[in-house]
Each structure stands twice: as C-alpha cells, then as structure tokens.
Amino acid sequence: EYNTATRKASFFYSVQMRSGENLINTDSLHYDTRTRIAHVTGPSTITSKGTVINTTDAYTNSKTNMSQLYGRSTIIDGKKTITGDSLFHNDKSKENEGFGNVIYVDSVNKNELHCDHLFYNETTGYGFATKRALMVDYSQKDTLYMHADSVKLYTFNIATDSVYRKVHAYNHVRAYRNDVQAVCDSLVFNSQDSCMTMYRDPIAWSGDRQLLGEEIQVFMKDSTIDRAHIINQALTAELMPDKEHYQQLSSKEMFAYFTKGQITQTEAIGNVRSIYYPVDDKDSTLMGLVYIETDTMKMFMRDRQLQKIWTSKTDGTWYPMTQIPPERYKLDGFTWFDYIRPINKDDIYEWRGKKDGT
C-alpha cells in the first residue's frame, strides 16, 4: 500500500528491505519515504555488518543507521548479546542503550550483566549499568553472583593483543558463591593483573572463616583465587566445630595463599596477636587456649586444618580450658559479622551494614 499524500508505504508478508548495509526481513513493514524511517512489526530480523537484531517492534532510520527497539528485543554482536524491554542501537557509533530488565551476555568469557539501565559502546569498550546491577560469572563450576548499585566498565588497548579491562562496582557491593561470600562499599577489578580490590569495610567469608580489614586485594589465577592481601587492621577468624570458640589472628597487614581455592598459608606482619585452640586428635576436644603476641607469624593449613605455626620472637601463654580469663576469648576489635553475610544468590540485593560501634 502507498499513500501519495503522506508518502508512506506498507508492505506485508515475506518483506525484505535493503538500505545501504542494512538488511531487514519482516512480515510487516511501514516506511516513510520522507524521513527514511522503517517501522517493522511482528517477528523481524535486522542485519548489518555482522550485527543481528531480533525484534517484534522496531523503528530503524536508513539515513542515520539508528534503531529504536521495543517489545523485548535482542542485539547480537558476535558472541555478545544485549536483550531488553527497550533498546537503542547506533550502527555507526556502535553505541547501545537498554532499559527494563536488560541482560548483557558474553559467551566467550562466560559472564552476564543484568540491570534496568545499560549503556555500552562496542568501539571503545566503555559500559555503564545501574538500577539493581547484577554481575554473573559462570566460568567456574560454581557461579558467582555480585550486586552493586552501579557498575562501570573501561577497556584499554581494545584493538590490540594487550587489551585489558577495569570494572568499577559501587556502592553496596555484595557477592555470593557457594564457597565464598563478600561485602564492601566498592571494588575495582583489573584484568591486567587479575586483581580485585575491595574498599571501605570489606569482609569476606569462606566456610567458617571470616576475613576483614581496611582494604582487601584478591588476586586471581585461572579464574580462581590465588592469594589475598589484607591491608591495615587485618583480622581473620574461624568458628570452631563446637560453634562456641573462635580461632583469631590480627595484624597490621596479612597475606593469605590458596591452592585450588583452599587456603594453605597465612602470613601476618606487624603487631601480630593470635588466639588458637589446639585440638586433641583422639576425640577432637579443645585442649586449651594459646595466646601469642609477635611481629611476624606464618600459619600453614591443610584441608582447612592448622598444621604448623612459625613465628619470630614471641610472647605467649597457654591457658587450660578451665582457666581461660574472660578477656582472652576474643581479641580487641573482634566481631563476628554473620548477620551481614549473604546467605544465597537472592540475598545479595538486601544491603545490611555494620551495627553501630562495630
């Protein structure tokens, strides 16, 4: 159909339109010859320079190569896809913006980004996500879920072999995986050195172990944790099997080393204080409390169990279980933040801060 007054044309059934490098396949197409805007309805595919758009309701401008997509559309660019209730795509600048339950999937690196507002530039590699931003990494056997108010992605040397990325997540960061959980105010991940730095009240948990400090750096290797550096007011604590006593270690800074995701060695440096309970191998009862003050301490673990301790010059005391002074059960500043810890992947949206005075 063609209206000579409005200069608008409508095409139905097995429609194909080519304009420049754009190819549109649809069942219904309405085209304004003055504005050069095509409106497709029903199941449609728009292809251009390797980018494929699947939609049921879209406006595309053959002059500017800009598209407005509605009705839950998807943009496919190689191994990356963006799906949203509303999407805006500029084929010249390679800019994409999405609103409403937006899902960005990178099938090569095996991760996803969910949010209600997303902006991403395919040329510069810059991205911004906000409103219930959720990052999902399924590159390992266990999936990692991390939420933040907003997320920014920066890409450097994008057209070279030395490409690397930085991810900034802020505020109210909460992460959950079966074997590890974490919270902090903000974090930065740098793929160049595979380092994730957690800022402002960072806390991490693994099993019955809790780590915290003013700043925590986590270094990854082959997508699994390799080592961690806790900077200033470092404290690690582990709840004993009796669910009453805590192994504790505090220092100015601390290093933790991992093998296959399991902690194997801890090194504490500066104003080191430690509380640990020797366990009877026969019946697993606690033999007493050992309190140590020193400058440097190394602890070696196997299967999450303490095997050996090395220290520099120490000042220590052994207390039998029946003669432990009440003030010796916990180090100064010790707090067990179990009420903050994410309990599952859905709990990462519920921010819970530290109680006053802790």
Short mmCIF file of C-alpha atoms in Angstrom, two decimals, residues 233-236 247-252 254 268-276 290-297 299 315 328 330-334:
data_model
loop_
_atom_site.label_atom_id
_atom_site.label_comp_id
_atom_site.label_asym_id
_atom_site.label_seq_id
_atom_site.Cartn_x
_atom_site.Cartn_y
_atom_site.Cartn_z
CA GLN A 233 43.56 -3.64 60.77
CA ALA A 234 43.70 -7.13 59.28
CA LEU A 235 41.68 -9.73 61.14
CA THR A 236 40.86 -13.33 60.32
CA GLN A 247 40.46 -19.05 66.18
CA GLN A 248 41.66 -15.45 65.70
CA LEU A 249 44.59 -13.64 64.12
CA SER A 250 45.09 -9.87 63.85
CA SER A 251 47.94 -7.75 62.49
CA LYS A 252 48.74 -4.58 60.58
CA MET A 254 48.11 -10.08 56.26
CA ALA A 268 50.67 -11.85 59.42
CA ILE A 269 53.05 -8.88 59.72
CA GLY A 270 53.18 -6.09 62.30
CA ASN A 271 51.66 -6.07 65.81
CA VAL A 272 50.55 -9.69 65.46
CA ARG A 273 48.19 -11.19 68.02
CA SER A 274 46.76 -14.66 67.87
CA ILE A 275 44.29 -16.87 69.67
CA TYR A 276 44.08 -20.53 68.71
CA VAL A 290 47.13 -20.29 73.23
CA TYR A 291 47.58 -16.51 73.15
CA ILE A 292 50.58 -15.15 71.22
CA GLU A 293 51.98 -11.68 70.58
CA THR A 294 54.74 -11.31 67.99
CA ASP A 295 55.91 -9.27 65.00
CA THR A 296 55.58 -11.92 62.28
CA MET A 297 53.63 -15.17 62.14
CA MET A 299 50.38 -20.42 59.71
CA ASP A 315 55.36 -13.58 73.97
CA ARG A 328 41.23 -13.75 76.48
CA LYS A 330 38.35 -12.50 71.92
CA LEU A 331 40.91 -10.08 70.52
CA ASP A 332 40.26 -6.34 70.77
CA GLY A 333 38.07 -5.31 67.87
CA PHE A 334 36.82 -8.83 67.17
#
